[in-house]
Amino acid sequence: MLKDQFNRVHNYLRISLTEKCNLRCTYCNPVDLPKGYFAHFDKMLPHEIEQIAAVFVQNGITKIRLTGGEPLVRKDAADIILRLSKLPVKLAITTNGVFVHDFLDTFKKAGIRSVNVSLDSLKSTRNHLITGRDVHSGVVQNIQLLLKNNFEVKVNVVVMKNVNEDEIVDFVAWTKEEPIQVRFIEFMPFAGNHWSSDKVFSYKEILEKVDEKFTYYQLPHQKQDTALKFKANGHRGTFAIISTMSQPFCSGCNRLRLTTDGKMKNCLFSKTEVDILGALRKGEDILPLISQCVWDKQESLGGQFTSVNGKPDVRHIENRSMIHIGG
Ligand code: SAM
């Protein structure tokens, strides 16, 4: 069992398959990275991902989510997905949705039932501005394709002040006929993403926007949930808010992360990383490293800052950019 010093049991692993992405969302993928930044990345190979994941699973991990960068741009993504599907875990994926149609059969073969798709705007032009690519209609079509094939679909929306908060009610309106869960994510600080507290549209502000148009009720919450879930009256789908910045949910955290270069992070905001891939390649036992990394987890937000209400000074946060961690 992977337990930390605050008695939190960890059963959820997020694995980044690649630090590359076909989109250019600046809150995730900084434009001002030095040339050749990616060159030193030594990726875990498919059999290494499988071996490392197996050790996590033998020690209590019951859910693995694949992420990135964009996991589906990796050429051997299907091979990795199918290898991991042999493990006794619930397998899920977070994607920008652009290549989903090419992977539908792989998802089915791998027993993936839950797909999180990122979409920050329902307006094609605005989505192009945010992502740097003209992909909006393809992503919406792929969400429909997933629903038609009975996948559970969650739509991730990073809400940023003066960027897309005016679409909150449109996203909730989308849940009237579609059985999706729209998840509004507060904008978080990572290396190079020019975060500032005044760009965060908080949990409270999101609910105030929803209040303007809908009556809704809260759905049951479990300790490990990162999202507080709601349902507007009479809607088929639901909406949820991930309030990392205004109301962190660290006390119930059950998550661990593995970057594409095989470093383990015990928190999205952890300063320290443990080189699991390096140890595996040297033929060392990786379990003691994993257990120690879990034990060392800080109580909240990687020990690096406080909630946005305390106006954190993010200049001192030591972390990668989101695209290099794996969201
Ligand atoms: N490429 C995939 C995608 O677009 O979903 C997976 C990786 S992406 C890093 C995972 C999630 O992190 C996405 O929903 C994205 O919107 C979210 N994300 C990235 N940077 C973020 C930030 N600064 N604040 C909040 N959420 C962020």
mmCIF file of C-alpha atoms and ligand atoms in Angstrom:
data_model
loop_
_atom_site.group_PDB
_atom_site.id
_atom_site.type_symbol
_atom_site.label_atom_id
_atom_site.label_comp_id
_atom_site.label_asym_id
_atom_site.label_seq_id
_atom_site.Cartn_x
_atom_site.Cartn_y
_atom_site.Cartn_z
ATOM 1 C CA MET A 1 0.000 0.000 0.000
ATOM 2 C CA LEU A 2 1.384 3.440 -0.947
ATOM 3 C CA LYS A 3 0.760 5.613 2.100
ATOM 4 C CA ASP A 4 2.247 9.002 2.989
ATOM 5 C CA GLN A 5 3.039 10.528 6.372
ATOM 6 C CA PHE A 6 -0.418 12.155 6.448
ATOM 7 C CA ASN A 7 -2.050 8.737 6.153
ATOM 8 C CA ARG A 8 -3.230 9.309 2.594
ATOM 9 C CA VAL A 9 -3.437 6.101 0.600
ATOM 10 C CA HIS A 10 -2.506 6.443 -3.079
ATOM 11 C CA ASN A 11 -4.295 4.302 -5.645
ATOM 12 C CA TYR A 12 -4.289 6.547 -8.722
ATOM 13 C CA LEU A 13 -1.339 6.988 -11.103
ATOM 14 C CA ARG A 14 -1.188 9.441 -13.985
ATOM 15 C CA ILE A 15 1.366 8.565 -16.638
ATOM 16 C CA SER A 16 2.553 11.087 -19.198
ATOM 17 C CA LEU A 17 3.234 9.403 -22.549
ATOM 18 C CA THR A 18 4.896 12.378 -24.180
ATOM 19 C CA GLU A 19 5.813 16.004 -23.550
ATOM 20 C CA LYS A 20 4.837 16.867 -27.144
ATOM 21 C CA CYS A 21 1.487 18.279 -28.198
ATOM 22 C CA ASN A 22 -0.147 19.239 -31.474
ATOM 23 C CA LEU A 23 -1.791 22.262 -29.806
ATOM 24 C CA ARG A 24 -0.225 25.438 -28.427
ATOM 25 C CA CYS A 25 -2.317 26.434 -25.412
ATOM 26 C CA THR A 26 -0.025 28.926 -23.704
ATOM 27 C CA TYR A 27 -1.299 28.172 -20.172
ATOM 28 C CA CYS A 28 0.119 24.661 -20.649
ATOM 29 C CA ASN A 29 2.741 24.827 -23.370
ATOM 30 C CA PRO A 30 4.902 27.954 -22.921
ATOM 31 C CA VAL A 31 5.890 29.730 -26.122
ATOM 32 C CA ASP A 32 9.145 31.056 -24.712
ATOM 33 C CA LEU A 33 10.961 27.776 -24.028
ATOM 34 C CA PRO A 34 14.612 27.786 -25.055
ATOM 35 C CA LYS A 35 15.319 26.047 -28.376
ATOM 36 C CA GLY A 36 16.150 22.374 -27.944
ATOM 37 C CA TYR A 37 14.361 22.207 -24.575
ATOM 38 C CA PHE A 38 12.827 18.875 -25.480
ATOM 39 C CA ALA A 39 16.045 17.371 -26.816
ATOM 40 C CA HIS A 40 17.216 15.949 -23.481
ATOM 41 C CA PHE A 41 13.984 14.105 -22.842
ATOM 42 C CA ASP A 42 14.718 10.393 -22.719
ATOM 43 C CA LYS A 43 11.302 8.788 -22.984
ATOM 44 C CA MET A 44 10.184 5.655 -21.215
ATOM 45 C CA LEU A 45 9.830 2.890 -23.800
ATOM 46 C CA PRO A 46 6.596 0.888 -23.979
ATOM 47 C CA HIS A 47 8.012 -2.132 -22.106
ATOM 48 C CA GLU A 48 9.483 0.192 -19.454
ATOM 49 C CA ILE A 49 6.143 1.914 -18.924
ATOM 50 C CA GLU A 50 4.569 -1.515 -18.580
ATOM 51 C CA GLN A 51 7.215 -2.698 -16.085
ATOM 52 C CA ILE A 52 7.034 0.449 -13.941
ATOM 53 C CA ALA A 53 3.228 0.519 -14.005
ATOM 54 C CA ALA A 54 3.139 -3.134 -12.926
ATOM 55 C CA VAL A 55 5.124 -2.299 -9.769
ATOM 56 C CA PHE A 56 2.691 0.501 -8.926
ATOM 57 C CA VAL A 57 -0.271 -1.813 -9.533
ATOM 58 C CA GLN A 58 1.207 -4.572 -7.357
ATOM 59 C CA ASN A 59 1.366 -1.971 -4.596
ATOM 60 C CA GLY A 60 -2.155 -0.651 -4.632
ATOM 61 C CA ILE A 61 -2.689 1.446 -7.764
ATOM 62 C CA THR A 62 -6.168 0.660 -9.122
ATOM 63 C CA LYS A 63 -6.527 3.427 -11.685
ATOM 64 C CA ILE A 64 -4.131 4.692 -14.359
ATOM 65 C CA ARG A 65 -4.812 7.756 -16.477
ATOM 66 C CA LEU A 66 -2.698 8.407 -19.557
ATOM 67 C CA THR A 67 -1.918 12.003 -20.307
ATOM 68 C CA GLY A 68 0.792 14.256 -21.696
ATOM 69 C CA GLY A 69 1.526 16.547 -23.682
ATOM 70 C CA GLU A 70 -0.947 14.949 -25.989
ATOM 71 C CA PRO A 71 -0.817 11.177 -25.381
ATOM 72 C CA LEU A 72 -2.261 10.346 -28.799
ATOM 73 C CA VAL A 73 0.550 12.028 -30.753
ATOM 74 C CA ARG A 74 2.976 9.377 -29.560
ATOM 75 C CA LYS A 75 3.487 6.936 -32.452
ATOM 76 C CA ASP A 76 3.396 3.871 -30.188
ATOM 77 C CA ALA A 77 0.451 5.124 -28.104
ATOM 78 C CA ALA A 78 -1.784 2.216 -29.165
ATOM 79 C CA ASP A 79 0.900 -0.335 -28.208
ATOM 80 C CA ILE A 80 1.308 1.281 -24.763
ATOM 81 C CA ILE A 81 -2.447 1.457 -24.192
ATOM 82 C CA LEU A 82 -2.857 -2.220 -25.063
ATOM 83 C CA ARG A 83 0.073 -3.275 -22.854
ATOM 84 C CA LEU A 84 -1.361 -1.371 -19.870
ATOM 85 C CA SER A 85 -4.801 -2.810 -20.484
ATOM 86 C CA LYS A 86 -3.417 -6.221 -19.414
ATOM 87 C CA LEU A 87 -2.888 -4.892 -15.878
ATOM 88 C CA PRO A 88 -5.736 -5.205 -13.358
ATOM 89 C CA VAL A 89 -6.530 -1.466 -13.314
ATOM 90 C CA LYS A 90 -9.144 0.946 -14.533
ATOM 91 C CA LEU A 91 -7.506 2.621 -17.519
ATOM 92 C CA ALA A 92 -8.521 6.153 -18.592
ATOM 93 C CA ILE A 93 -7.116 8.866 -20.820
ATOM 94 C CA THR A 94 -7.033 12.662 -21.046
ATOM 95 C CA THR A 95 -6.709 14.024 -24.576
ATOM 96 C CA ASN A 96 -7.298 17.170 -26.581
ATOM 97 C CA GLY A 97 -9.634 15.056 -28.699
ATOM 98 C CA VAL A 98 -8.091 15.794 -32.096
ATOM 99 C CA PHE A 99 -7.055 12.181 -32.893
ATOM 100 C CA VAL A 100 -9.728 10.310 -30.950
ATOM 101 C CA HIS A 101 -11.387 8.903 -34.102
ATOM 102 C CA ASP A 102 -8.147 7.036 -34.935
ATOM 103 C CA PHE A 103 -8.096 5.395 -31.498
ATOM 104 C CA LEU A 104 -11.687 4.353 -30.935
ATOM 105 C CA ASP A 105 -10.994 0.667 -31.584
ATOM 106 C CA THR A 106 -7.864 0.729 -29.409
ATOM 107 C CA PHE A 107 -9.853 2.290 -26.547
ATOM 108 C CA LYS A 108 -12.498 -0.406 -26.920
ATOM 109 C CA LYS A 109 -9.943 -3.214 -27.064
ATOM 110 C CA ALA A 110 -8.207 -1.800 -23.978
ATOM 111 C CA GLY A 111 -11.459 -1.574 -22.045
ATOM 112 C CA ILE A 112 -11.162 2.202 -21.677
ATOM 113 C CA ARG A 113 -14.608 3.552 -20.797
ATOM 114 C CA SER A 114 -13.780 7.052 -19.620
ATOM 115 C CA VAL A 115 -12.234 9.756 -21.817
ATOM 116 C CA ASN A 116 -11.519 13.322 -20.696
ATOM 117 C CA VAL A 117 -11.425 15.772 -23.591
ATOM 118 C CA SER A 118 -10.128 19.328 -23.252
ATOM 119 C CA LEU A 119 -12.137 22.095 -24.879
ATOM 120 C CA ASP A 120 -11.881 25.648 -23.546
ATOM 121 C CA SER A 121 -14.379 27.322 -25.849
ATOM 122 C CA LEU A 122 -17.518 26.470 -27.777
ATOM 123 C CA LYS A 123 -16.619 29.181 -30.263
ATOM 124 C CA SER A 124 -14.416 28.031 -33.102
ATOM 125 C CA THR A 125 -12.515 31.321 -33.499
ATOM 126 C CA ARG A 126 -11.861 31.698 -29.799
ATOM 127 C CA ASN A 127 -10.787 28.068 -29.514
ATOM 128 C CA HIS A 128 -8.329 28.679 -32.361
ATOM 129 C CA LEU A 129 -6.900 31.658 -30.450
ATOM 130 C CA ILE A 130 -6.478 29.607 -27.261
ATOM 131 C CA THR A 131 -5.052 26.460 -28.872
ATOM 132 C CA GLY A 132 -3.196 28.070 -31.760
ATOM 133 C CA ARG A 133 -4.820 25.514 -34.078
ATOM 134 C CA ASP A 134 -8.062 25.276 -36.061
ATOM 135 C CA VAL A 135 -9.339 22.067 -34.467
ATOM 136 C CA HIS A 136 -12.651 23.013 -32.875
ATOM 137 C CA SER A 137 -15.124 21.211 -35.138
ATOM 138 C CA GLY A 138 -13.026 18.018 -35.188
ATOM 139 C CA VAL A 139 -12.910 17.925 -31.396
ATOM 140 C CA VAL A 140 -16.665 18.488 -31.048
ATOM 141 C CA GLN A 141 -17.284 15.735 -33.622
ATOM 142 C CA ASN A 142 -15.025 13.393 -31.693
ATOM 143 C CA ILE A 143 -16.882 14.127 -28.449
ATOM 144 C CA GLN A 144 -20.098 13.143 -30.267
ATOM 145 C CA LEU A 145 -18.382 10.022 -31.602
ATOM 146 C CA LEU A 146 -17.337 9.001 -28.087
ATOM 147 C CA LEU A 147 -20.872 9.535 -26.791
ATOM 148 C CA LYS A 148 -22.341 7.545 -29.680
ATOM 149 C CA ASN A 149 -20.019 4.715 -28.694
ATOM 150 C CA ASN A 150 -21.129 4.905 -25.051
ATOM 151 C CA PHE A 151 -17.936 6.285 -23.568
ATOM 152 C CA GLU A 152 -18.156 8.335 -20.405
ATOM 153 C CA VAL A 153 -16.998 11.797 -21.531
ATOM 154 C CA LYS A 154 -15.738 14.592 -19.325
ATOM 155 C CA VAL A 155 -14.998 17.914 -21.000
ATOM 156 C CA ASN A 156 -12.168 19.866 -19.336
ATOM 157 C CA VAL A 157 -12.472 23.651 -19.537
ATOM 158 C CA VAL A 158 -9.691 25.819 -18.084
ATOM 159 C CA VAL A 159 -11.527 28.979 -17.057
ATOM 160 C CA MET A 160 -9.508 32.181 -17.302
ATOM 161 C CA LYS A 161 -10.709 35.672 -16.459
ATOM 162 C CA ASN A 162 -11.379 37.798 -19.555
ATOM 163 C CA VAL A 163 -10.751 34.801 -21.802
ATOM 164 C CA ASN A 164 -13.706 32.411 -21.576
ATOM 165 C CA GLU A 165 -15.660 32.929 -18.342
ATOM 166 C CA ASP A 166 -18.531 34.322 -20.439
ATOM 167 C CA GLU A 167 -19.055 30.779 -21.807
ATOM 168 C CA ILE A 168 -19.652 29.067 -18.469
ATOM 169 C CA VAL A 169 -23.431 29.172 -18.927
ATOM 170 C CA ASP A 170 -23.125 27.897 -22.517
ATOM 171 C CA PHE A 171 -21.100 24.924 -21.316
ATOM 172 C CA VAL A 172 -23.705 24.173 -18.631
ATOM 173 C CA ALA A 173 -26.446 24.530 -21.276
ATOM 174 C CA TRP A 174 -24.616 21.849 -23.299
ATOM 175 C CA THR A 175 -25.271 19.375 -20.467
ATOM 176 C CA LYS A 176 -29.042 19.701 -20.981
ATOM 177 C CA GLU A 177 -29.202 17.202 -23.821
ATOM 178 C CA GLU A 178 -25.776 15.549 -23.640
ATOM 179 C CA PRO A 179 -24.779 13.116 -20.867
ATOM 180 C CA ILE A 180 -21.361 14.743 -20.497
ATOM 181 C CA GLN A 181 -19.684 16.133 -17.418
ATOM 182 C CA VAL A 182 -18.236 19.597 -18.043
ATOM 183 C CA ARG A 183 -15.380 20.255 -15.624
ATOM 184 C CA PHE A 184 -14.385 23.852 -15.031
ATOM 185 C CA ILE A 185 -10.724 23.989 -13.951
ATOM 186 C CA GLU A 186 -9.243 26.988 -12.155
ATOM 187 C CA PHE A 187 -6.153 28.328 -13.942
ATOM 188 C CA MET A 188 -3.017 26.990 -12.202
ATOM 189 C CA PRO A 189 0.579 28.314 -12.166
ATOM 190 C CA PHE A 190 3.320 26.360 -13.946
ATOM 191 C CA ALA A 191 6.706 27.290 -15.344
ATOM 192 C CA GLY A 192 6.440 29.812 -18.147
ATOM 193 C CA ASN A 193 2.646 30.159 -18.239
ATOM 194 C CA HIS A 194 2.441 33.788 -17.044
ATOM 195 C CA TRP A 195 -0.003 32.963 -14.266
ATOM 196 C CA SER A 196 -1.248 35.706 -11.977
ATOM 197 C CA SER A 197 -3.966 35.604 -9.349
ATOM 198 C CA ASP A 198 -6.111 38.111 -11.235
ATOM 199 C CA LYS A 199 -6.391 35.684 -14.169
ATOM 200 C CA VAL A 200 -8.007 33.017 -11.961
ATOM 201 C CA PHE A 201 -11.762 32.699 -12.231
ATOM 202 C CA SER A 202 -12.536 31.027 -8.936
ATOM 203 C CA TYR A 203 -14.901 28.278 -7.855
ATOM 204 C CA LYS A 204 -17.144 30.875 -6.196
ATOM 205 C CA GLU A 205 -17.217 33.086 -9.298
ATOM 206 C CA ILE A 206 -17.975 30.096 -11.528
ATOM 207 C CA LEU A 207 -20.977 29.164 -9.379
ATOM 208 C CA GLU A 208 -22.168 32.787 -9.403
ATOM 209 C CA LYS A 209 -22.165 32.685 -13.224
ATOM 210 C CA VAL A 210 -24.116 29.412 -13.258
ATOM 211 C CA ASP A 211 -26.578 30.932 -10.767
ATOM 212 C CA GLU A 212 -27.454 33.640 -13.266
ATOM 213 C CA LYS A 213 -29.163 31.115 -15.525
ATOM 214 C CA PHE A 214 -29.704 27.756 -13.852
ATOM 215 C CA THR A 215 -30.988 26.128 -10.722
ATOM 216 C CA TYR A 216 -28.801 23.224 -9.761
ATOM 217 C CA TYR A 217 -27.930 20.916 -6.915
ATOM 218 C CA GLN A 218 -24.703 19.410 -5.607
ATOM 219 C CA LEU A 219 -23.964 15.725 -6.207
ATOM 220 C CA PRO A 220 -22.420 13.391 -3.593
ATOM 221 C CA HIS A 221 -18.727 13.938 -2.988
ATOM 222 C CA GLN A 222 -16.023 11.428 -2.106
ATOM 223 C CA LYS A 223 -12.912 12.322 -0.148
ATOM 224 C CA GLN A 224 -10.532 11.673 -3.082
ATOM 225 C CA ASP A 225 -12.573 13.636 -5.649
ATOM 226 C CA THR A 226 -10.780 16.619 -7.141
ATOM 227 C CA ALA A 227 -14.005 17.962 -8.594
ATOM 228 C CA LEU A 228 -17.093 19.190 -6.776
ATOM 229 C CA LYS A 229 -19.977 17.980 -8.908
ATOM 230 C CA PHE A 230 -23.340 19.586 -9.667
ATOM 231 C CA LYS A 231 -26.346 18.992 -11.877
ATOM 232 C CA ALA A 232 -28.641 21.634 -13.303
ATOM 233 C CA ASN A 233 -32.298 20.723 -12.833
ATOM 234 C CA GLY A 234 -33.611 18.612 -15.691
ATOM 235 C CA HIS A 235 -30.219 18.197 -17.413
ATOM 236 C CA ARG A 236 -28.895 14.840 -18.606
ATOM 237 C CA GLY A 237 -25.279 15.757 -17.928
ATOM 238 C CA THR A 238 -23.502 17.325 -14.987
ATOM 239 C CA PHE A 239 -20.928 20.017 -14.338
ATOM 240 C CA ALA A 240 -18.047 20.097 -11.908
ATOM 241 C CA ILE A 241 -15.441 22.513 -10.610
ATOM 242 C CA ILE A 242 -11.784 21.744 -9.935
ATOM 243 C CA SER A 243 -10.906 24.393 -7.378
ATOM 244 C CA THR A 244 -7.163 23.792 -6.950
ATOM 245 C CA MET A 245 -6.391 27.466 -6.524
ATOM 246 C CA SER A 246 -9.213 28.767 -4.313
ATOM 247 C CA GLN A 247 -10.122 25.639 -2.342
ATOM 248 C CA PRO A 248 -7.367 23.028 -2.653
ATOM 249 C CA PHE A 249 -8.478 19.449 -2.072
ATOM 250 C CA CYS A 250 -5.128 18.026 -0.956
ATOM 251 C CA SER A 251 -6.394 16.328 2.214
ATOM 252 C CA GLY A 252 -7.988 13.524 0.208
ATOM 253 C CA CYS A 253 -5.331 13.320 -2.508
ATOM 254 C CA ASN A 254 -4.700 9.790 -3.818
ATOM 255 C CA ARG A 255 -2.652 10.709 -6.919
ATOM 256 C CA LEU A 256 0.868 10.092 -8.097
ATOM 257 C CA ARG A 257 2.494 11.047 -11.378
ATOM 258 C CA LEU A 258 5.083 9.666 -13.727
ATOM 259 C CA THR A 259 6.563 12.034 -16.295
ATOM 260 C CA THR A 260 7.379 10.886 -19.803
ATOM 261 C CA ASP A 261 11.090 10.747 -18.885
ATOM 262 C CA GLY A 262 10.308 8.404 -16.018
ATOM 263 C CA LYS A 263 10.491 10.787 -13.065
ATOM 264 C CA MET A 264 7.989 10.281 -10.273
ATOM 265 C CA LYS A 265 6.197 13.293 -8.802
ATOM 266 C CA ASN A 266 4.106 12.856 -5.668
ATOM 267 C CA CYS A 267 2.115 16.029 -6.435
ATOM 268 C CA LEU A 268 1.387 18.160 -9.491
ATOM 269 C CA PHE A 269 3.285 20.945 -7.711
ATOM 270 C CA SER A 270 6.100 18.905 -6.177
ATOM 271 C CA LYS A 271 9.537 20.456 -6.369
ATOM 272 C CA THR A 272 11.292 17.120 -6.118
ATOM 273 C CA GLU A 273 11.248 14.273 -8.617
ATOM 274 C CA VAL A 274 12.500 10.729 -8.233
ATOM 275 C CA ASP A 275 14.234 9.053 -11.159
ATOM 276 C CA ILE A 276 12.365 5.765 -11.480
ATOM 277 C CA LEU A 277 13.394 5.119 -15.106
ATOM 278 C CA GLY A 278 17.102 5.580 -14.309
ATOM 279 C CA ALA A 279 16.856 3.066 -11.463
ATOM 280 C CA LEU A 280 14.935 0.585 -13.622
ATOM 281 C CA ARG A 281 17.580 0.805 -16.340
ATOM 282 C CA LYS A 282 20.303 0.094 -13.772
ATOM 283 C CA GLY A 283 18.402 -3.016 -12.729
ATOM 284 C CA GLU A 284 17.609 -1.621 -9.257
ATOM 285 C CA ASP A 285 14.499 -2.392 -7.235
ATOM 286 C CA ILE A 286 12.230 0.616 -7.854
ATOM 287 C CA LEU A 287 9.722 -0.091 -5.072
ATOM 288 C CA PRO A 288 11.781 1.488 -2.237
ATOM 289 C CA LEU A 289 12.131 4.649 -4.349
ATOM 290 C CA ILE A 290 8.408 4.762 -5.064
ATOM 291 C CA SER A 291 7.484 4.180 -1.403
ATOM 292 C CA GLN A 292 9.877 6.877 -0.176
ATOM 293 C CA CYS A 293 8.596 9.342 -2.769
ATOM 294 C CA VAL A 294 5.020 8.760 -1.587
ATOM 295 C CA TRP A 295 6.046 9.083 2.073
ATOM 296 C CA ASP A 296 7.781 12.412 1.386
ATOM 297 C CA LYS A 297 4.662 14.021 -0.111
ATOM 298 C CA GLN A 298 3.958 17.486 1.301
ATOM 299 C CA GLU A 299 0.656 18.154 3.016
ATOM 300 C CA SER A 300 -0.626 20.627 0.439
ATOM 301 C CA LEU A 301 0.193 22.028 -3.036
ATOM 302 C CA GLY A 302 3.658 20.497 -3.067
ATOM 303 C CA GLY A 303 4.554 22.689 -0.073
ATOM 304 C CA GLN A 304 5.158 25.491 -2.554
ATOM 305 C CA PHE A 305 2.317 27.966 -2.156
ATOM 306 C CA THR A 306 -1.037 28.677 -0.545
ATOM 307 C CA SER A 307 -4.458 29.100 -2.079
ATOM 308 C CA VAL A 308 -5.077 32.021 -4.426
ATOM 309 C CA ASN A 309 -6.849 33.936 -1.643
ATOM 310 C CA GLY A 310 -3.435 34.337 0.001
ATOM 311 C CA LYS A 311 -2.179 35.926 -3.275
ATOM 312 C CA PRO A 312 0.712 33.470 -3.625
ATOM 313 C CA ASP A 313 4.032 34.651 -4.985
ATOM 314 C CA VAL A 314 4.480 32.110 -7.771
ATOM 315 C CA ARG A 315 7.899 33.416 -8.846
ATOM 316 C CA HIS A 316 9.454 31.058 -6.303
ATOM 317 C CA ILE A 317 7.613 27.904 -7.377
ATOM 318 C CA GLU A 318 10.066 25.319 -8.680
ATOM 319 C CA ASN A 319 8.327 23.090 -11.173
ATOM 320 C CA ARG A 320 8.168 22.116 -14.810
ATOM 321 C CA SER A 321 5.637 23.554 -17.234
ATOM 322 C CA MET A 322 2.370 21.584 -17.331
ATOM 323 C CA ILE A 323 3.161 20.033 -20.729
ATOM 324 C CA HIS A 324 6.374 18.560 -19.255
ATOM 325 C CA ILE A 325 4.694 17.206 -16.143
ATOM 326 C CA GLY A 326 1.658 15.660 -17.774
ATOM 327 C CA GLY A 327 -1.620 17.156 -16.701
HETATM 328 N N1 SAM B 1 -3.230 17.017 -24.163
HETATM 329 C C1 SAM B 1 -4.191 16.502 -23.268
HETATM 330 C C2 SAM B 1 -5.338 17.458 -23.094
HETATM 331 O O1 SAM B 1 -5.359 18.491 -23.760
HETATM 332 O O2 SAM B 1 -6.243 17.160 -22.320
HETATM 333 C C3 SAM B 1 -3.658 16.047 -21.935
HETATM 334 C C4 SAM B 1 -2.663 16.907 -21.234
HETATM 335 S S1 SAM B 1 -3.282 18.438 -20.595
HETATM 336 C C5 SAM B 1 -1.842 19.014 -19.784
HETATM 337 C C6 SAM B 1 -4.338 17.902 -19.286
HETATM 338 C C7 SAM B 1 -5.276 18.927 -18.747
HETATM 339 O O3 SAM B 1 -4.534 19.914 -18.045
HETATM 340 C C8 SAM B 1 -6.085 19.640 -19.793
HETATM 341 O O4 SAM B 1 -7.435 19.556 -19.487
HETATM 342 C C9 SAM B 1 -5.593 21.049 -19.695
HETATM 343 O O5 SAM B 1 -6.591 21.956 -20.023
HETATM 344 C C10 SAM B 1 -5.183 21.143 -18.237
HETATM 345 N N2 SAM B 1 -4.240 22.226 -17.972
HETATM 346 C C11 SAM B 1 -3.080 22.484 -18.589
HETATM 347 N N3 SAM B 1 -2.481 23.577 -18.088
HETATM 348 C C12 SAM B 1 -3.299 24.028 -17.117
HETATM 349 C C13 SAM B 1 -3.239 25.143 -16.221
HETATM 350 N N4 SAM B 1 -2.243 25.995 -16.245
HETATM 351 N N5 SAM B 1 -4.255 25.301 -15.348
HETATM 352 C C14 SAM B 1 -5.291 24.439 -15.322
HETATM 353 N N6 SAM B 1 -5.391 23.370 -16.129
HETATM 354 C C15 SAM B 1 -4.419 23.178 -17.021
#
